[in-house]
Coordinates of C-alpha atoms in Angstrom, one line a residue:
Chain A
X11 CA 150.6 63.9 259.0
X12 CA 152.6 66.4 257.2
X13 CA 150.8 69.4 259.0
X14 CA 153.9 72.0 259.7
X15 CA 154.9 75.4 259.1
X16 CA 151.7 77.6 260.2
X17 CA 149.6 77.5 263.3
X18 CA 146.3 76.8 263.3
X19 CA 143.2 76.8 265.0
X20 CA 142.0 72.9 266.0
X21 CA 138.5 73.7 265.7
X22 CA 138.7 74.5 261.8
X23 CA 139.1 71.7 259.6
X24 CA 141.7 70.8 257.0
X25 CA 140.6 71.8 253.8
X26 CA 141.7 68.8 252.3
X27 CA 142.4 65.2 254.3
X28 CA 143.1 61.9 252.7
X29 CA 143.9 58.8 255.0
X30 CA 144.8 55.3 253.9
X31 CA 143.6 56.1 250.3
X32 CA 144.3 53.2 248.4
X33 CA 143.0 52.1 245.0
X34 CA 143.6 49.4 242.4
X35 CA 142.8 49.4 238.6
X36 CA 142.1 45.6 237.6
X37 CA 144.7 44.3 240.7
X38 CA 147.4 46.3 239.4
X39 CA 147.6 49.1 242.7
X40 CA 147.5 52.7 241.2
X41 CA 147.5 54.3 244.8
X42 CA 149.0 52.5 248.0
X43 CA 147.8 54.4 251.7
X44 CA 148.2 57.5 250.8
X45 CA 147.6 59.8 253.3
X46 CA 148.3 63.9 253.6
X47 CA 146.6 66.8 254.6
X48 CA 146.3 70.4 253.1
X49 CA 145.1 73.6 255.8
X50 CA 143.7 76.7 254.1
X51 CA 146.3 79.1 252.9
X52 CA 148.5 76.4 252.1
X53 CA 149.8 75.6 248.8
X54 CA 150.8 71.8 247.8
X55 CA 152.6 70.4 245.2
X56 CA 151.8 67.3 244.5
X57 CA 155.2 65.8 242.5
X58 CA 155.4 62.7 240.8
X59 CA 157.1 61.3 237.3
X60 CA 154.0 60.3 234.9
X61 CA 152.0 57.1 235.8
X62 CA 152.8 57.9 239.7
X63 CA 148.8 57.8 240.2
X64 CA 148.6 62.0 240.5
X65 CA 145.3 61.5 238.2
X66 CA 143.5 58.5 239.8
X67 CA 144.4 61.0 242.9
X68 CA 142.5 63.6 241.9
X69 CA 139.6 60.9 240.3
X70 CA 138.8 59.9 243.8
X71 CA 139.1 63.6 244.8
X72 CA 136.5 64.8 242.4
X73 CA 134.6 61.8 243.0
X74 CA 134.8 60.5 239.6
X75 CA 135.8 56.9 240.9
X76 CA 134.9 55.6 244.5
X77 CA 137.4 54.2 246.4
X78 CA 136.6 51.6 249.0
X79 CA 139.7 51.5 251.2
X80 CA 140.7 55.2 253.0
X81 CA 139.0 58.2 253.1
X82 CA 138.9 61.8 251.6
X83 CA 137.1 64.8 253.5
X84 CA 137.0 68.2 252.3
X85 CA 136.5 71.0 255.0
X86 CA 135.2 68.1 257.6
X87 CA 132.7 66.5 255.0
X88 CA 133.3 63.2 253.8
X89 CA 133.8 63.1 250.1
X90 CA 131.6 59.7 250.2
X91 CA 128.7 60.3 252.7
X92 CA 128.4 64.4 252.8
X93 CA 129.3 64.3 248.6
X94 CA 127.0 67.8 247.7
X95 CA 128.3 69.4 251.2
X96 CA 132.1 68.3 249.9
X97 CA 131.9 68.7 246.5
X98 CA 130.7 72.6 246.6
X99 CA 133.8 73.6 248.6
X100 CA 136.2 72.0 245.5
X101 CA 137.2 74.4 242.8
X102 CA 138.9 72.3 239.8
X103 CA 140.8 72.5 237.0
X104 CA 141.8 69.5 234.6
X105 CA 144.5 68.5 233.2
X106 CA 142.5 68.6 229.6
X107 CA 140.5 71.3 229.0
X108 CA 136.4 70.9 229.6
X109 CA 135.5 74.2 228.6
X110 CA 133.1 74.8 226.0
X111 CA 135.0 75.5 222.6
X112 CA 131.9 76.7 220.9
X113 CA 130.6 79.3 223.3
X114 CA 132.2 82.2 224.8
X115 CA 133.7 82.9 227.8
X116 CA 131.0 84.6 229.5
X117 CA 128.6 81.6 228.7
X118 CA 131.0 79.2 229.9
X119 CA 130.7 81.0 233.2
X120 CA 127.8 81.7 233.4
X121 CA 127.4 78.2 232.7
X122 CA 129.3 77.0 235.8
X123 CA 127.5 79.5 238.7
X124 CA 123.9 77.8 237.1
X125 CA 125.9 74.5 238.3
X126 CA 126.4 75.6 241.7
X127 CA 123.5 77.6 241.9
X128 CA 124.4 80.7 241.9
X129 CA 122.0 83.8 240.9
X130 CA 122.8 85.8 238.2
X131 CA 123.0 89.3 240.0
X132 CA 125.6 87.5 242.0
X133 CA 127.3 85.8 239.4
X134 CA 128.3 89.0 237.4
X135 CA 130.1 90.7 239.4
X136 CA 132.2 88.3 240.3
X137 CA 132.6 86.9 236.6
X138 CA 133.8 90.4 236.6
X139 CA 135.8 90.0 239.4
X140 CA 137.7 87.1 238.6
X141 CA 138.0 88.0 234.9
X142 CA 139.9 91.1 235.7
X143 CA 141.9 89.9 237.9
X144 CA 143.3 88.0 235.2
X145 CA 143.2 90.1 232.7
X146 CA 140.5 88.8 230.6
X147 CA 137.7 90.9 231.3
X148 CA 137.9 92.7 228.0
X149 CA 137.5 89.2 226.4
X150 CA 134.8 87.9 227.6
X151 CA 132.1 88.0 224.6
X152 CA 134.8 85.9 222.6
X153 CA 134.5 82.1 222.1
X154 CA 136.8 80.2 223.7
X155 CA 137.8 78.7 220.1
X156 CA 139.4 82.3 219.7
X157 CA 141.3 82.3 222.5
X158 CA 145.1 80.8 222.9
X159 CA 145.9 78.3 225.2
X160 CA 147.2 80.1 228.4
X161 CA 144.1 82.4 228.0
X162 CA 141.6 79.5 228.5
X163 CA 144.1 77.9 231.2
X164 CA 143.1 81.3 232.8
X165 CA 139.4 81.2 232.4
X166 CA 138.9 77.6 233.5
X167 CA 141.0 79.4 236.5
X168 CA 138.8 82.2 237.0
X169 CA 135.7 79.5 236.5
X170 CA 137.0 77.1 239.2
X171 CA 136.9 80.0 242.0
X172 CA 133.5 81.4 241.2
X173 CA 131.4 79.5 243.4
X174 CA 134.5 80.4 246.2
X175 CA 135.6 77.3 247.1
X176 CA 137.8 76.1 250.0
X177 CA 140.0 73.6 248.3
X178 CA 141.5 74.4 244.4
X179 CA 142.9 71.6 242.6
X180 CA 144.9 71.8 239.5
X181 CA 146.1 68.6 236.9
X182 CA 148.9 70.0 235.8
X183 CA 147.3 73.1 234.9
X184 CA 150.5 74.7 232.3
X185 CA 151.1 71.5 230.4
X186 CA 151.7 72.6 226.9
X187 CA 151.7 76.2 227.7
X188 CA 154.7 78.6 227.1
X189 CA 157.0 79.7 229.6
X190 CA 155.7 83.7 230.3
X191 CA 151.8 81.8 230.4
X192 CA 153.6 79.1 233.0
X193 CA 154.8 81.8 235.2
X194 CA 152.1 84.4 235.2
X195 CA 149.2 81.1 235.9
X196 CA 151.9 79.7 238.8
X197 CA 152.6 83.5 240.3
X198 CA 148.5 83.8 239.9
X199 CA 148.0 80.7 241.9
X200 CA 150.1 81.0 244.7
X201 CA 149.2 84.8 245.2
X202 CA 145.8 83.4 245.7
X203 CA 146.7 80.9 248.2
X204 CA 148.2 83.9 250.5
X205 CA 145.2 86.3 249.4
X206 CA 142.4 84.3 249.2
X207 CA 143.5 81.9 252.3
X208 CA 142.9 79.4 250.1
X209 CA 144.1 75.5 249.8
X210 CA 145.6 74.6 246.8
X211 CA 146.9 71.6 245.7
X212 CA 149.1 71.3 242.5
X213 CA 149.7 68.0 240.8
X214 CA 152.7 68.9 238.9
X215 CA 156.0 67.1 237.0
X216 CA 157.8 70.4 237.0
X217 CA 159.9 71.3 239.3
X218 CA 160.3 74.9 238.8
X219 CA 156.9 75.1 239.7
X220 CA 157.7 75.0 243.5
X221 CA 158.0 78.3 245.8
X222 CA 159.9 78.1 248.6
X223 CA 157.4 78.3 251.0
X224 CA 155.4 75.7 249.5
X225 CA 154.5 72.3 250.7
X226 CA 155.0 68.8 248.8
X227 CA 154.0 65.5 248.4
X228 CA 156.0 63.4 246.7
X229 CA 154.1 60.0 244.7
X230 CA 155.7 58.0 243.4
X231 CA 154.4 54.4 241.9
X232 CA 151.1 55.2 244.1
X233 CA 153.2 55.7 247.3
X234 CA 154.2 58.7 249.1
X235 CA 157.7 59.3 249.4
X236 CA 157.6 62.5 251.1
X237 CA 155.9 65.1 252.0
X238 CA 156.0 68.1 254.2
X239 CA 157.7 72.2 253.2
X240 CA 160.2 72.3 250.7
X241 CA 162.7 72.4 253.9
X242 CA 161.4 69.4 255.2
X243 CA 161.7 67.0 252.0
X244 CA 165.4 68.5 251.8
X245 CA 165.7 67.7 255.1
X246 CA 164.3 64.1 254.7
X247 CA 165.7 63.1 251.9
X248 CA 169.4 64.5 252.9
X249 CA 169.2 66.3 249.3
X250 CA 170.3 70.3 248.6
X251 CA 168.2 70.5 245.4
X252 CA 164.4 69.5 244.9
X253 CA 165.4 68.6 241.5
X254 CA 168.2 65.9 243.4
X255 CA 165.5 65.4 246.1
X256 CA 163.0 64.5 243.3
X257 CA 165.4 62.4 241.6
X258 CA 166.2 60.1 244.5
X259 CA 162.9 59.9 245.7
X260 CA 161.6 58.6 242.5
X261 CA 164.3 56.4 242.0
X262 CA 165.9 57.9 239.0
X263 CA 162.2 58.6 237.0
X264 CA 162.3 62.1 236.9
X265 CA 161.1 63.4 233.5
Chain B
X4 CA 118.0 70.9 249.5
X5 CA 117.4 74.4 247.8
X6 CA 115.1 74.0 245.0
X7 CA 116.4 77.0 243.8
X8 CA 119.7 75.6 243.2
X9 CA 118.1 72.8 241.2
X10 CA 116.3 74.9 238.9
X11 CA 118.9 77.3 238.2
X12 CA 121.3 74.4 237.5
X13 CA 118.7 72.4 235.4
X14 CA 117.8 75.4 233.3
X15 CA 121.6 75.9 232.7
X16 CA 121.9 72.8 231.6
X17 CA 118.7 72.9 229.1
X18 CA 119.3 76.3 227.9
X19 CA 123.4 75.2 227.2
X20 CA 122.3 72.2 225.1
X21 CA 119.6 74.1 223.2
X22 CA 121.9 77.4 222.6
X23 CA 124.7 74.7 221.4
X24 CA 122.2 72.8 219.0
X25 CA 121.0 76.3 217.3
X26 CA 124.4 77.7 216.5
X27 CA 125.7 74.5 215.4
X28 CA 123.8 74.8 211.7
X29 CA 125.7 71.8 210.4
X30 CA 124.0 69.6 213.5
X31 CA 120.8 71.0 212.5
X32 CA 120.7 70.3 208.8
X33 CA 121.7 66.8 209.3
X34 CA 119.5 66.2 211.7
X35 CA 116.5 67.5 209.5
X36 CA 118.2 66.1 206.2
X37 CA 118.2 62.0 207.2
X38 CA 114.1 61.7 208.0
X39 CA 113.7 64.0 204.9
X40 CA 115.3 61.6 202.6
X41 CA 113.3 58.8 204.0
X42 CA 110.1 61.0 203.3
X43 CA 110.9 62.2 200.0
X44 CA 112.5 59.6 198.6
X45 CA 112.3 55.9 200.6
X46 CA 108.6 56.3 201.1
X47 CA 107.7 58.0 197.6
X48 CA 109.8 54.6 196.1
X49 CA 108.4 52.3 198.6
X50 CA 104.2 53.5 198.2
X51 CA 103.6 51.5 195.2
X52 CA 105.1 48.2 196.9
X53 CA 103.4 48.4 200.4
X54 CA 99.9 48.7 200.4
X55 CA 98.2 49.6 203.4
X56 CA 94.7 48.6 205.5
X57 CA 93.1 50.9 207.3
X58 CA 94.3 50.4 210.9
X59 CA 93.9 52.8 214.1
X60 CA 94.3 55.5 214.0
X61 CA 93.4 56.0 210.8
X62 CA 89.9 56.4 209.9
X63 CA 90.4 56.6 205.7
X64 CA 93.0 55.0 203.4
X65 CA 96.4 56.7 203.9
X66 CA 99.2 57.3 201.7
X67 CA 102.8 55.5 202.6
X68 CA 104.0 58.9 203.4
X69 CA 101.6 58.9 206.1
X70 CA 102.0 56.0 208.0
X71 CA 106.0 56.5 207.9
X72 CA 106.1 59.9 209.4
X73 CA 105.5 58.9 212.9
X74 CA 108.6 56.5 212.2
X75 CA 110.3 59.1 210.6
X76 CA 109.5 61.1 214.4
X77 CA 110.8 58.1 216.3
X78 CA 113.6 58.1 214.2
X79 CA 114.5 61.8 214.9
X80 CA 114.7 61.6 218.5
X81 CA 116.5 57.5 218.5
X82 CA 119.0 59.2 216.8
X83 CA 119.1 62.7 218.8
X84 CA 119.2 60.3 222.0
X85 CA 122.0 58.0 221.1
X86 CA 124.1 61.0 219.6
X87 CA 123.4 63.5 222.5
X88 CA 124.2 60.5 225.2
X89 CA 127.0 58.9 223.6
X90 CA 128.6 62.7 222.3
X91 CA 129.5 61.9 226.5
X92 CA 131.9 59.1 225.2
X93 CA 133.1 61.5 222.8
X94 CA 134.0 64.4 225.0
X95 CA 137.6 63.1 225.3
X96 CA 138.1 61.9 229.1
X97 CA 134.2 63.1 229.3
X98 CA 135.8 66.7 229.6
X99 CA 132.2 68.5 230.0
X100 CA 131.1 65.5 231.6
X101 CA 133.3 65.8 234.6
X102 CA 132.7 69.7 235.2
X103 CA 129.0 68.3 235.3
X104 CA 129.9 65.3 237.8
X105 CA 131.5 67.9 240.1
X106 CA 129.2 69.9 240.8
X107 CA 126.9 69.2 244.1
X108 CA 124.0 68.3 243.3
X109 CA 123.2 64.2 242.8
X110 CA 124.4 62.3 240.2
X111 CA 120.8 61.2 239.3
X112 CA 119.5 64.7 239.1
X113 CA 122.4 65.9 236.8
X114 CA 121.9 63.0 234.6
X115 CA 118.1 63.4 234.4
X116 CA 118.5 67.1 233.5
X117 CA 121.2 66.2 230.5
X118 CA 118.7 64.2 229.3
X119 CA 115.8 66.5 229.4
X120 CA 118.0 68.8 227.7
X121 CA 118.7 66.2 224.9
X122 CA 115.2 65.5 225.0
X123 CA 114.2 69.4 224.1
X124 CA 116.2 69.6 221.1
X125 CA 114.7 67.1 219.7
X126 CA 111.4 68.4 220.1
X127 CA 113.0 71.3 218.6
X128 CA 113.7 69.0 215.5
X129 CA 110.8 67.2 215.5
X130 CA 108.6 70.4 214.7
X131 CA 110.7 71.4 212.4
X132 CA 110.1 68.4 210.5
X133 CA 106.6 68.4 211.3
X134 CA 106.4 72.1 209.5
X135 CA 108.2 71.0 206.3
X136 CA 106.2 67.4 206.5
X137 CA 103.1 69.8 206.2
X138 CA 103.8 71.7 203.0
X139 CA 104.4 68.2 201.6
X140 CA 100.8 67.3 202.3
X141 CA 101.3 65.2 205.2
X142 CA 98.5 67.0 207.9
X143 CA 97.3 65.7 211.3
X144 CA 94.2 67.3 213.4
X145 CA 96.0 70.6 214.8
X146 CA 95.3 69.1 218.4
X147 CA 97.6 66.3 217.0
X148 CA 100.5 68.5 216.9
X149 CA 99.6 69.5 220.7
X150 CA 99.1 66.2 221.9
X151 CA 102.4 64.9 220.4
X152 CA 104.0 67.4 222.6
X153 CA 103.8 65.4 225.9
X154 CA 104.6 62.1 223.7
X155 CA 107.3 63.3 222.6
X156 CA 108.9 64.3 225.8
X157 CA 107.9 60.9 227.2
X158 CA 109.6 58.9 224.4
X159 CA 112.7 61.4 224.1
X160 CA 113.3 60.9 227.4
X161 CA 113.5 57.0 227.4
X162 CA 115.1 57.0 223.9
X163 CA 118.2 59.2 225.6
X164 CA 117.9 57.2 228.6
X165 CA 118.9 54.0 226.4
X166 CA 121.5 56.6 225.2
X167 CA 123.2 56.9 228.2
X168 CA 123.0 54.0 229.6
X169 CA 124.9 52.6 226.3
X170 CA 127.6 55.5 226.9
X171 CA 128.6 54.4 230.5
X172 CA 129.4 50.8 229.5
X173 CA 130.9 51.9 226.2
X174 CA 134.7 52.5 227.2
X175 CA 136.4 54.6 224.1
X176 CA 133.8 55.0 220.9
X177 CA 135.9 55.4 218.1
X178 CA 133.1 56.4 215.6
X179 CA 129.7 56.0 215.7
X180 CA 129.3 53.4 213.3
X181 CA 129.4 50.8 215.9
X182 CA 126.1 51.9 217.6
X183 CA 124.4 52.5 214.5
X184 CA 124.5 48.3 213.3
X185 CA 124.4 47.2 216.7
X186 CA 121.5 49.7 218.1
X187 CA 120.0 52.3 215.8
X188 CA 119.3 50.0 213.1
X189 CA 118.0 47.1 214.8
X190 CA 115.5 49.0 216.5
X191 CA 114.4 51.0 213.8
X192 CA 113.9 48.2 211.3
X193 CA 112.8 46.0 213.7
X194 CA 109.6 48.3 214.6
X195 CA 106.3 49.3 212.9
X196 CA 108.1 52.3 212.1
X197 CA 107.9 51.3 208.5
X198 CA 105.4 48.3 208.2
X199 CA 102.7 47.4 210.2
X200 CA 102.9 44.7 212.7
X201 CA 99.7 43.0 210.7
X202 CA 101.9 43.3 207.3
X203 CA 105.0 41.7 209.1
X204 CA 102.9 38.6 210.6
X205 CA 102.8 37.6 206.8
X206 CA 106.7 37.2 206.5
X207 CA 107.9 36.2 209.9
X208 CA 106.1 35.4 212.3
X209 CA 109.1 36.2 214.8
X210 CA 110.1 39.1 213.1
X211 CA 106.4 40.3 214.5
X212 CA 107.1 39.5 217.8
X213 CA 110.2 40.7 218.2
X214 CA 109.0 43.8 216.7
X215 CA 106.0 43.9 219.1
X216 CA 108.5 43.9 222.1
X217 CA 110.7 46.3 220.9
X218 CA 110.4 49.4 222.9
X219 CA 111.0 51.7 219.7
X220 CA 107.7 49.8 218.3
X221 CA 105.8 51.2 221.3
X222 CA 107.3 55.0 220.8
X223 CA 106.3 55.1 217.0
X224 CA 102.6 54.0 218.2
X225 CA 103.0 56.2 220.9
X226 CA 103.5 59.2 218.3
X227 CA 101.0 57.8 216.0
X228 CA 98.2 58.0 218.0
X229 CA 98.5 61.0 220.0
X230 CA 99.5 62.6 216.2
X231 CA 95.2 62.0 215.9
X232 CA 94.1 63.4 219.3
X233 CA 94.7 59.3 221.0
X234 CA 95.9 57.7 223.1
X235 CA 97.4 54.5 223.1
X236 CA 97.7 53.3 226.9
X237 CA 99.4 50.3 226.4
X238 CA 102.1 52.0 224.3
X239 CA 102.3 54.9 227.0
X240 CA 102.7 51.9 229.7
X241 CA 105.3 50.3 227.9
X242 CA 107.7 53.7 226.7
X243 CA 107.2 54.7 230.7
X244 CA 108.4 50.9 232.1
X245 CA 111.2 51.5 229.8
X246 CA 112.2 55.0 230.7
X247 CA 112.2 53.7 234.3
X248 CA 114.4 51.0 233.5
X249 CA 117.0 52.3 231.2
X250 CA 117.4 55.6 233.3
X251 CA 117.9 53.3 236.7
X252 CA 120.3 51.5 235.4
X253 CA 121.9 53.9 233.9
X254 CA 122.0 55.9 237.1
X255 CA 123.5 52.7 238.8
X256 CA 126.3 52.7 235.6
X257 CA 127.5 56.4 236.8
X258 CA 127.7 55.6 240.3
X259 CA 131.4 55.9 241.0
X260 CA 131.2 53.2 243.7
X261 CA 128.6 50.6 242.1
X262 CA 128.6 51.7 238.4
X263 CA 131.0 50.6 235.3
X264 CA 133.0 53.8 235.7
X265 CA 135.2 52.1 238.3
X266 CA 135.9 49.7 235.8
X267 CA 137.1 52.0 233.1
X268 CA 140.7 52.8 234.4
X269 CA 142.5 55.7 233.4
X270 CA 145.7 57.2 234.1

């Protein structure tokens, strides 16, 4: 398993562990044993060219389809058997955006802490919280039809960490965003991974997208190729670059 | 579990469908607009050619009008059910529908408070028609419009459940046409919603029985009687079985592992 870099303690579990996850669409294999682990504080990218099975990953992740070969646990529960114990440690945000156009921010939220639970005298201050944190406090009484893209990639951010999950995943959260929105969401995310001690795992096409201390996985037609630190895949794949890595892992299919 | 987790999460579901159907005007007019051109204008056309016996409920000889606005009711929530359910479909890659599967609480409880949140806004609708049906001389006994209360939740409830059980076979819905030959208006003509099953006997013979079987038939009674202060058992029997099938089966479609989802593919 591509557990490296930090020490931890046995007794806590990984925030995220997949083993022999495989999964077909119609007979035609979308994900082939794919197995990795992520331990709080750690941020993952998960790399692949389009069509490498990143979104059927993060199906049978959220539990939107059940796979029946391999398993996934989150914090020790198993996403199949233990599915209300797993799925309230997961924070996640879509590749396509599922907020509410029509209502404003503050309902969306508010929204999402009914979901999980959570009581209103708790869930405003740490709407508040969050919000500022990202500099959208200000905004919060304005429909999310008002508001550009990056600034509702932020608040389905600020919405997937409200009910303080263990485990934040992100399908390829800054598609179609511009470059200063990019940075400041990837800069955002990996502070909180240090911060927060939280898990985090990225699927992503972009390569710039990678800090150094960061750990990958790289998919590629529903395999993994590689996966460990950025040092590690270098390592591996007898590359200097993660862009030449990337490209010789995947065979040429970069995009 | 915590029930207090439940209730907060139902409540949010209910009150976030009911805020949405109350600012979205446009929703609301068309909603109220279709069973008011049925009222005011099919049934005013169609009084002369139907002529009616008096049947339970009714104790006196009732205008057309009358005897369609239970229909017209039925019609209301078959409509608010399919569109509510199948808007699910419509949520491109069911984007408010996953934020809903993810969080924990069971798939069955999340889909059961969708619908009851469906299944208020109609109500919502339905009074509203009710109040306008009332200046245009259409009047039940006041307990009537208590007693249709409880019906109505009943029969919204299985009407939405057909709803959704139609949205988790139904892959990509390019319009809504497609539901609307194949569901809405089968059921809806094919009911005593707008003829009685007596009056329908004399043309087909089948046509009757169909239309006797057809769970919609059993809602429209269901509303008509408990519109006078009745009951109809048989009807409340029937809308109930229904309910319990539909909404199992449509609990068995959005299990990941069993269900049609696994079927649907994606990228």
């Amino acid at each position: 398993m591509g557990r490296s870099g930090k020490t931890m303690n046995i007794n806590t579990p990984s925030a995220l562990c997949i083993e022999q996850l495989s999964y077909a669409y119609s007979g035609k294999k979308a994900l082939d044993q794919v197995s990795f682990t992520i331990q709080p504080g750690e941020c993952t990218l998960l790399l692949g060219p389009n069509g490498a099975g990143k979104s059927t990953l993060f199906s049978l992740i959220t539990r939107l389809y059940d796979s029946r070969d391999g398993q996934i646990s989150l914090c020790g529960y198993d996403i199949k058997r233990q599915t209300c114990l797993a799925l309230a440690k997961l924070g996640v945000v879509f590749q396509q955006s599922t907020l509410d156009m029509d209502l404003t921010v503050m309902q969306n939220l508010l929204y999402h802490t009914a979901l999980h639970g959570i009581a209103r005298k708790v869930a405003l201050p740490r709407i508040q919280q969050e919000l500022e944190r990202l500099n959208m406090f200000e905004r919060r009484f304005e429909k999310i039809r008002q508001l550009n893209g990056g600034h509702r990639r932020r608040v389905e951010i600020a919405r997937a960490l409200l009910h303080k999950p263990a485990l934040l995943l992100l399908d390829e959260p800054t598609v179609g965003l511009d470059v200063p929105s990019r940075l400041a969401i990837v800069d955002y995310v990996h502070q909180l991974a240090v911060e927060e001690n939280l898990a985090v795992l990225w699927a992503s096409h972009l390569i710039d997208e990678i800090f150094p201390d960061d750990h990958l996985v790289v998919l590629h037609k529903g395999c993994v190729k590689a996966k460990g630190t950025v040092t590690e895949v270098l390592a591996a794949s007898d590359c200097t670059s993660i862009k030449e890595a990337f490209y010789s892992l995947t065979q040429g299919e970069a995009s | 579990m915590n029930w207090l987790h439940y209730w907060r999460a139902m409540s949010g579901i209910i009150g976030r469908e009911l805020w949405r159907f109350i600012t979205q005007r446009e929703r609301f007019i068309s909603a109220l607009v279709r069973p008011l051109i049925w009222l005011f204008v099919f049934a005013a056309g169609f009084r002369a050619a139907l002529g009616l016996a008096i049947t339970p409920p009714y104790e006196t000889y009732i205008l057309y009008e009358v005897y369609i606005t239970p229909g017209l009711i039925g019609m209301i929530q078959l409509f608010n059910g399919m569109q509510s359910s199948l808007s699910m479909v419509y949520d491109r890659e069911m984007g408010s529908m996953r934020i809903l599967m993810v969080c924990p609480l069971p798939r069955w409880f999340l889909l059961l408070s969708k619908l009851l949140a469906g299944t208020f806004v109609s109500i919502l609708q339905v009074y509203v028609f009710l109040g306008i049906a009332w200046f245009y001389d259409i009047h039940a006994p006041w307990q009537g419009y208590l007693w249709v209360m409880p019906t109505l939740m009943l029969s919204g409830l299985m009407l939405g459940a057909l709803g959704l059980l139609l949205s988790s076979f139904i892959k990509q819905l390019e319009n809504f046409a497609g539901v609307m030959n194949f569901v809405i208006f089968p059921m809806f003509f094919m009911s005593t919603a707008l003829y009685p099953l007596w009056k329908m006997k004399e043309s087909s013979a089948l046509l009757a029985k169909l239309a006797e079987y057809n769970p919609f038939s059993q809602v429209v009674e269901l509303i008509r009687f408990a519109l006078y202060g009745q009951f109809n058992q048989q009807a409340f029997f029937y809308t109930l079985g229904a309910f319990i099938v539909f909404m199992a089966a449509a609990i068995v479609g959005y299990n990941p592992s069993k269900g049609m989802m696994s079927k649907k593919g994606g990228g």
